[in-house]
Short mmCIF file of C-alpha atoms and ligand atoms in Angstrom, two decimals:
data_model
loop_
_atom_site.label_atom_id
_atom_site.label_comp_id
_atom_site.label_asym_id
_atom_site.label_seq_id
_atom_site.Cartn_x
_atom_site.Cartn_y
_atom_site.Cartn_z
CA UNK A 59 -0.14 15.81 5.03
CA UNK A 60 2.66 16.53 2.59
CA UNK A 61 2.27 16.67 -1.20
CA UNK A 62 5.35 16.07 -3.36
CA UNK A 63 4.79 16.61 -7.10
CA UNK A 64 7.32 15.42 -9.68
CA UNK A 65 7.41 15.79 -13.44
CA UNK A 66 6.66 12.19 -14.36
CA UNK A 67 6.29 8.59 -13.12
CA UNK A 68 10.02 7.89 -13.42
CA UNK A 69 10.83 10.86 -11.18
CA UNK A 70 8.18 9.75 -8.68
CA UNK A 71 9.86 6.33 -8.66
CA UNK A 72 13.30 7.88 -8.09
CA UNK A 73 12.12 10.18 -5.32
CA UNK A 74 10.07 7.53 -3.55
CA UNK A 75 13.01 5.13 -3.67
CA UNK A 76 15.26 7.72 -2.02
CA UNK A 77 12.56 8.35 0.62
CA UNK A 78 12.25 4.60 1.30
CA UNK A 79 16.03 4.16 1.57
CA UNK A 80 16.22 7.05 4.04
CA UNK A 81 13.29 5.77 6.11
CA UNK A 82 14.79 2.28 6.46
CA UNK A 83 18.40 3.40 7.05
CA UNK A 84 19.83 1.97 10.27
CA UNK A 85 16.59 0.28 11.33
CA UNK A 86 17.02 -3.12 12.99
CA UNK A 87 13.66 -4.19 11.61
CA UNK A 88 11.19 -2.43 9.31
CA UNK A 89 7.66 -3.61 8.53
CA UNK A 90 6.20 -2.27 5.29
CA UNK A 91 2.83 -2.98 3.62
CA UNK A 92 2.97 -2.74 -0.16
CA UNK A 93 0.30 -1.56 -2.56
CA UNK A 94 -0.61 -3.43 -5.71
CA UNK A 95 -1.92 -2.64 -9.16
CA UNK A 96 0.29 -1.17 -11.87
CA UNK A 97 1.72 2.03 -10.35
CA UNK A 98 4.20 0.23 -8.07
CA UNK A 99 5.85 -1.61 -11.01
CA UNK A 100 8.04 1.32 -12.08
CA UNK A 101 8.70 2.19 -8.43
CA UNK A 102 9.82 -1.33 -7.51
CA UNK A 103 12.02 -1.50 -10.63
CA UNK A 104 13.72 1.75 -9.58
CA UNK A 105 14.03 0.70 -5.94
CA UNK A 106 15.79 -2.52 -6.98
CA UNK A 107 18.00 -0.75 -9.52
CA UNK A 108 19.05 2.18 -7.33
CA UNK A 109 19.15 0.56 -3.88
CA UNK A 110 19.27 -3.21 -4.48
CA UNK A 111 22.83 -3.39 -3.19
CA UNK A 112 22.66 -0.72 -0.48
CA UNK A 113 19.52 -1.48 1.53
CA UNK A 114 19.94 -4.36 4.01
CA UNK A 115 16.85 -6.29 2.91
CA UNK A 116 17.27 -8.77 5.77
CA UNK A 117 15.90 -6.04 8.05
CA UNK A 118 12.81 -5.40 5.93
CA UNK A 119 9.59 -7.41 6.34
CA UNK A 120 7.14 -7.18 3.46
CA UNK A 121 3.35 -7.38 3.73
CA UNK A 122 0.49 -6.25 1.49
CA UNK A 123 -2.27 -3.75 2.12
CA UNK A 124 -4.44 -5.88 -0.11
CA UNK A 125 -4.38 -8.87 -2.41
CA UNK A 126 -6.66 -10.15 -5.12
CA UNK A 127 -8.20 -13.54 -4.29
CA UNK A 128 -6.39 -15.31 -7.13
CA UNK A 129 -3.44 -17.73 -7.02
CA UNK A 130 0.12 -16.35 -6.85
CA UNK A 131 0.61 -17.59 -10.42
CA UNK A 132 -2.13 -15.28 -11.73
CA UNK A 133 -1.03 -12.03 -13.42
CA UNK A 134 -3.65 -10.22 -11.31
CA UNK A 135 -1.83 -11.23 -8.12
CA UNK A 136 0.01 -8.37 -6.35
CA UNK A 137 2.60 -10.74 -4.82
CA UNK A 138 3.43 -12.07 -8.31
CA UNK A 139 3.88 -8.50 -9.58
CA UNK A 140 6.19 -7.73 -6.64
CA UNK A 141 8.31 -10.83 -7.31
CA UNK A 142 8.70 -9.77 -10.94
CA UNK A 143 9.58 -6.13 -10.21
CA UNK A 144 11.38 -6.31 -6.86
CA UNK A 145 11.97 -9.62 -5.07
CA UNK A 146 13.54 -11.31 -8.12
CA UNK A 147 16.17 -8.52 -8.16
CA UNK A 148 17.11 -8.16 -4.49
CA UNK A 149 18.47 -10.43 -1.76
CA UNK A 150 15.47 -10.61 0.56
CA UNK A 151 15.03 -13.65 2.84
CA UNK A 152 11.91 -15.68 2.00
CA UNK A 153 10.93 -15.57 5.68
CA UNK A 154 10.60 -11.78 5.41
CA UNK A 155 7.86 -12.02 2.80
CA UNK A 156 4.37 -12.35 4.30
CA UNK A 157 2.04 -12.65 1.35
CA UNK A 158 -1.73 -12.78 1.57
CA UNK A 159 -2.72 -16.22 0.26
CA UNK A 160 -4.87 -15.27 -2.72
CA UNK A 161 -5.58 -18.92 -3.40
CA UNK A 162 -7.27 -19.46 -0.04
CA UNK A 163 -10.88 -18.94 1.01
CA UNK A 164 -11.19 -15.13 1.36
CA UNK A 165 -12.88 -15.06 4.78
CA UNK A 166 -10.46 -17.60 6.26
CA UNK A 167 -7.49 -15.76 4.76
CA UNK A 168 -8.67 -12.41 6.12
CA UNK A 169 -8.72 -13.93 9.59
CA UNK A 170 -5.36 -15.67 9.13
CA UNK A 171 -3.70 -12.49 7.89
CA UNK A 172 -5.18 -10.40 10.70
CA UNK A 173 -3.67 -12.88 13.18
CA UNK A 174 -0.35 -12.81 11.33
CA UNK A 175 -0.26 -9.00 11.65
CA UNK A 176 -0.91 -9.31 15.37
CA UNK A 177 1.96 -11.77 15.70
CA UNK A 178 4.59 -9.89 13.67
CA UNK A 179 3.72 -6.26 14.40
CA UNK A 180 3.67 -4.21 17.55
CA UNK A 181 0.18 -3.09 18.47
CA UNK A 182 -0.89 0.46 19.28
CA UNK A 183 -4.34 0.74 20.88
CA UNK A 184 -4.79 -2.92 19.92
CA UNK A 185 -4.15 -2.21 16.23
CA UNK A 186 -1.15 -3.75 14.40
CA UNK A 187 1.23 -0.90 13.58
CA UNK A 188 3.27 -0.83 10.36
CA UNK A 189 6.38 1.30 10.04
CA UNK A 190 5.21 2.26 6.57
CA UNK A 191 2.11 1.58 4.48
CA UNK A 192 2.36 2.29 0.76
CA UNK A 193 -0.99 3.02 -0.86
CA UNK A 194 -2.25 3.56 -4.37
CA UNK A 195 -5.54 5.15 -5.34
CA UNK A 196 -8.00 3.87 -7.89
CA UNK A 197 -9.66 6.15 -10.46
CA UNK A 198 -12.78 5.85 -8.25
CA UNK A 199 -10.96 6.99 -5.12
CA UNK A 200 -10.54 3.55 -3.55
CA UNK A 201 -7.39 2.69 -1.66
CA UNK A 202 -6.05 -0.70 -0.63
CA UNK A 203 -9.19 -2.62 -1.53
CA UNK A 204 -11.67 -0.45 0.30
CA UNK A 205 -14.03 0.72 -2.47
CA UNK A 206 -16.56 3.57 -2.33
CA UNK A 207 -19.52 1.18 -2.54
CA UNK A 208 -18.25 -0.64 0.55
CA UNK A 209 -16.83 2.33 2.45
CA UNK A 210 -18.25 0.93 5.69
CA UNK A 211 -15.41 -1.65 5.59
CA UNK A 212 -13.08 1.22 6.51
CA UNK A 213 -14.30 1.01 10.10
CA UNK A 214 -14.60 -2.80 10.23
CA UNK A 215 -13.74 -4.28 13.62
CA UNK A 216 -11.48 -6.93 12.05
CA UNK A 217 -8.02 -5.81 10.96
CA UNK A 218 -8.53 -7.49 7.57
CA UNK A 219 -11.73 -7.58 5.53
CA UNK A 220 -13.04 -9.27 2.39
CA UNK A 221 -13.93 -6.71 -0.27
CA UNK A 222 -15.55 -7.02 -3.68
CA UNK A 223 -14.38 -5.14 -6.75
CA UNK A 224 -17.39 -3.09 -7.96
CA UNK A 225 -16.97 -3.92 -11.63
CA UNK A 226 -15.42 -7.36 -11.82
CA UNK A 227 -16.89 -8.79 -8.61
CA UNK A 228 -13.40 -10.07 -7.81
CA UNK A 229 -12.92 -10.80 -4.10
CA UNK A 230 -10.02 -9.13 -2.33
CA UNK A 231 -8.49 -9.32 1.15
CA UNK A 232 -7.65 -5.85 2.48
CA UNK A 233 -6.46 -4.21 5.65
CA UNK A 234 -9.04 -1.81 7.08
CA UNK A 235 -8.84 1.94 7.69
CA UNK A 236 -7.91 1.56 11.35
CA UNK A 237 -4.74 -0.36 10.43
CA UNK A 238 -3.94 2.18 7.72
CA UNK A 239 -4.34 5.14 10.08
CA UNK A 240 -2.31 3.48 12.84
CA UNK A 241 0.81 3.24 10.64
CA UNK A 242 3.83 5.28 11.70
CA UNK A 243 3.96 6.65 8.19
CA UNK A 244 1.82 6.38 5.03
CA UNK A 245 2.96 7.12 1.48
CA UNK A 246 0.56 7.42 -1.45
CA UNK A 247 1.94 6.65 -4.90
CA UNK A 248 -0.50 8.19 -7.39
CA UNK A 249 0.36 8.96 -11.00
CA UNK A 250 -1.38 9.56 -14.30
CA UNK A 251 -4.13 11.83 -15.58
CA UNK A 252 -6.92 9.37 -14.69
CA UNK A 253 -6.27 10.09 -11.01
CA UNK A 254 -6.30 13.89 -11.30
CA UNK A 255 -10.02 14.44 -10.76
CA UNK A 256 -10.20 12.47 -7.52
CA UNK A 257 -6.90 13.84 -6.24
CA UNK A 258 -8.20 17.36 -6.82
CA UNK A 259 -11.53 16.59 -5.13
CA UNK A 260 -9.78 15.10 -2.14
CA UNK A 261 -7.08 17.72 -1.72
CA UNK A 262 -9.38 20.64 -2.36
CA UNK A 263 -12.20 18.99 -0.35
CA UNK A 264 -14.67 19.40 -3.17
CA UNK A 265 -18.27 18.24 -2.88
CA UNK A 266 -18.50 14.48 -2.31
CA UNK A 267 -14.81 13.96 -1.50
CA UNK A 268 -15.68 12.16 1.74
CA UNK A 269 -17.23 9.33 -0.27
CA UNK A 270 -13.76 8.26 -1.40
CA UNK A 271 -11.88 5.88 0.91
CA UNK A 272 -8.60 7.58 -0.07
CA UNK A 273 -9.87 10.76 1.61
CA UNK A 274 -10.12 8.90 4.93
CA UNK A 275 -6.37 8.28 5.13
CA UNK A 276 -5.20 10.42 8.04
CA UNK A 277 -2.57 8.51 10.04
CA UNK A 278 -2.63 9.38 13.76
CA UNK A 279 1.13 9.95 13.44
CA UNK A 280 0.40 12.84 11.09
CA UNK A 281 3.01 11.43 8.71
CA UNK A 282 1.33 11.18 5.31
CA UNK A 283 3.18 11.90 2.07
CA UNK A 284 1.52 11.97 -1.35
CA UNK A 285 3.98 11.21 -4.18
CA UNK A 286 2.35 12.53 -7.37
CA UNK A 287 3.36 13.22 -10.92
CA UNK A 288 2.20 16.45 -12.57
CA UNK A 289 -0.51 14.59 -14.49
CA UNK A 290 -2.20 13.54 -11.23
CA UNK A 291 -1.48 16.67 -9.19
CA UNK A 292 -4.36 18.73 -7.78
CA UNK A 293 -5.21 22.22 -9.05
CA UNK A 294 -3.48 24.84 -6.89
C1 6PG B 345 -4.73 -3.13 -5.94
C2 6PG B 345 -4.22 -1.96 -5.16
C3 6PG B 345 -5.11 -0.80 -5.38
C4 6PG B 345 -4.32 0.09 -6.31
C5 6PG B 345 -5.20 1.10 -6.99
C6 6PG B 345 -4.40 1.86 -8.03
O1 6PG B 345 -4.61 -4.26 -5.48
O2 6PG B 345 -5.18 -2.87 -7.06
O3 6PG B 345 -3.71 -2.12 -4.00
O4 6PG B 345 -5.50 -0.09 -4.25
O5 6PG B 345 -3.32 0.75 -5.56
O6 6PG B 345 -6.25 0.39 -7.63
O7 6PG B 345 -4.01 0.93 -9.00
P1 6PG B 345 -3.09 1.38 -10.24
O8 6PG B 345 -1.77 1.70 -9.68
O9 6PG B 345 -3.06 0.15 -11.12
O10 6PG B 345 -3.76 2.56 -10.88
#
């Protein structure tokens, strides 16, 4: 695990964008699962601004680690956010965008998406393998849409599961922990003071840290990078 701490969100966005450009350079095909929520917005804006004209987007296939079960027109929808902050600014072929259908029945969509991953991705030990999975972390220590109150979903046998947000009850489709930990590389994007307590508990293995799904992210490849701003960084 590698921890990279930068002064603020903008610097995290700049540094992650450079990391992404380097990782994808020269690749004939690159399969990346995106995170949702608000943190990626500034990152996607920077990625489009700094590398929109230099990355060959025709080689990049986009997926999501999770999606809210709402239509793609809903402001809660991660695909919609990604269109606004990235896809609307770069030349990416529509066929390279594999969104989770938030408007569909959650159980059916979880099965459809799991099959889609099996079709598009190579499998390692029977698990679809991404080149990169980008993750965020909730204030409660959730990641993708595996929440502490449903941490058993981490080990679900299906590649994709239906999760329930603990406060809103909103249904979500999420990849499980086995898919996350089979990725060739995983990058956490975590910024802001509200994340600091959980980041510190996880990184300093404080009492109870194992109850947070984010603490279970340990890719078999060993390639895990945490991109943090100073506000979210753990105590030394
Ligand atoms: C989602 C995400 C989720 C997110 C965290 C952090 O669909 O919400 O995939 O795992 O990364 O909740 O969200 P923020 O970046 O908004 O704090």
